[in-house]
Amino acid sequence: MTEARTSCINPRCNRTYKQEHEGQEVICGKCFRSLPDAVRTNHRRYWREYRKWDRRIKRTRDELKILHMRVIRDRFGTMIDCHWDAEIKPYFLSPEKPEGLDAFLEEVGL
């Protein structure tokens, strides 16, 4: 029996993880640490806020407060998804070309 595996989003990385959800994307710790500091800081901040609101929802019993807090938590979830698609995936899937002759010739059209 083979279990489904999900690979790191970095195509040059060979790490795989057990697949928990269909269409899941993961990044390994080594590749995450290779991201620029600003990108890592923002991503961690979004996740910290998401988990904070999730804990608050679990502690609260008032239904109106729970509805309001879910809206806030879902907003941070959307921010995480947008940050993943706009900052993290493009960093690995379409890296910037280094300055050099090949990049110049391609830019000129030769």
XYZ file of C-alpha atoms in Angstrom:
110
model
C 0.000 0.000 0.000
C 1.482 3.327 -1.049
C 0.390 6.404 0.757
C -0.144 9.676 -1.068
C 2.726 12.123 -0.695
C 2.889 15.883 -1.206
C 6.165 17.429 -2.266
C 7.601 20.785 -1.242
C 6.573 23.637 -3.562
C 10.233 24.272 -4.381
C 10.866 22.217 -7.547
C 14.553 21.850 -6.616
C 13.696 20.355 -3.197
C 13.054 16.628 -2.876
C 11.257 16.575 0.473
C 7.801 15.020 0.651
C 5.127 14.883 3.326
C 2.110 12.721 4.045
C -0.862 14.142 2.158
C -3.613 15.196 4.544
C -5.923 17.043 2.139
C -6.492 16.905 -1.602
C -4.665 19.690 -3.439
C -2.513 20.510 -0.411
C 0.637 22.587 -0.903
C 3.476 22.592 1.618
C 6.864 24.153 2.033
C 9.633 22.485 3.993
C 11.421 24.281 6.806
C 14.664 24.612 4.879
C 12.962 26.283 1.921
C 10.886 28.491 4.246
C 14.092 29.719 5.920
C 15.514 30.559 2.492
C 12.726 33.121 1.905
C 13.530 36.809 2.445
C 13.122 37.972 6.041
C 10.210 40.301 5.275
C 8.185 37.531 3.605
C 8.789 35.108 6.482
C 7.913 37.746 9.078
C 4.636 38.645 7.371
C 3.619 35.017 6.926
C 4.332 34.204 10.557
C 2.403 37.295 11.686
C -0.668 36.270 9.689
C -0.552 32.746 11.127
C -0.073 34.068 14.678
C -3.162 36.259 14.350
C -5.179 33.428 12.793
C -4.353 31.053 15.667
C -5.021 33.785 18.246
C -8.546 34.334 16.963
C -9.115 30.585 16.701
C -8.223 30.167 20.394
C -10.532 33.047 21.328
C -13.397 31.406 19.452
C -12.889 28.164 21.370
C -12.992 29.946 24.745
C -16.050 32.115 24.052
C -19.615 30.942 24.610
C -21.484 34.014 23.328
C -22.787 33.221 19.821
C -22.729 36.835 18.597
C -19.098 37.245 19.617
C -18.244 33.936 17.977
C -19.769 35.088 14.679
C -17.812 38.345 14.803
C -14.558 36.582 15.686
C -15.013 34.049 12.869
C -15.220 36.916 10.398
C -11.941 38.313 11.718
C -10.282 34.870 11.721
C -11.464 34.177 8.173
C -10.059 37.521 7.056
C -6.629 36.445 8.302
C -7.106 33.101 6.550
C -7.703 34.952 3.317
C -4.607 37.065 3.936
C -2.561 33.873 4.431
C -3.860 32.440 1.155
C -3.171 35.655 -0.753
C 0.319 35.950 0.731
C 1.035 32.332 -0.191
C -0.079 32.883 -3.800
C 1.485 36.323 -4.253
C 4.773 36.088 -2.344
C 5.833 32.553 -1.473
C 4.941 30.435 -4.518
C 6.319 32.872 -7.115
C 9.603 33.068 -5.212
C 10.258 29.392 -5.956
C 8.335 28.798 -9.176
C 9.557 31.810 -11.149
C 12.827 33.022 -9.626
C 14.370 36.225 -10.894
C 17.026 35.763 -13.511
C 20.520 36.828 -12.527
C 22.102 39.784 -14.230
C 24.268 38.611 -17.069
C 24.642 38.077 -20.758
C 21.891 35.452 -21.096
C 19.320 37.659 -19.391
C 20.342 40.631 -21.539
C 20.122 38.658 -24.797
C 16.706 37.300 -23.874
C 15.505 40.793 -23.018
C 16.718 42.123 -26.350
C 15.091 39.222 -28.169
C 18.080 37.350 -29.470
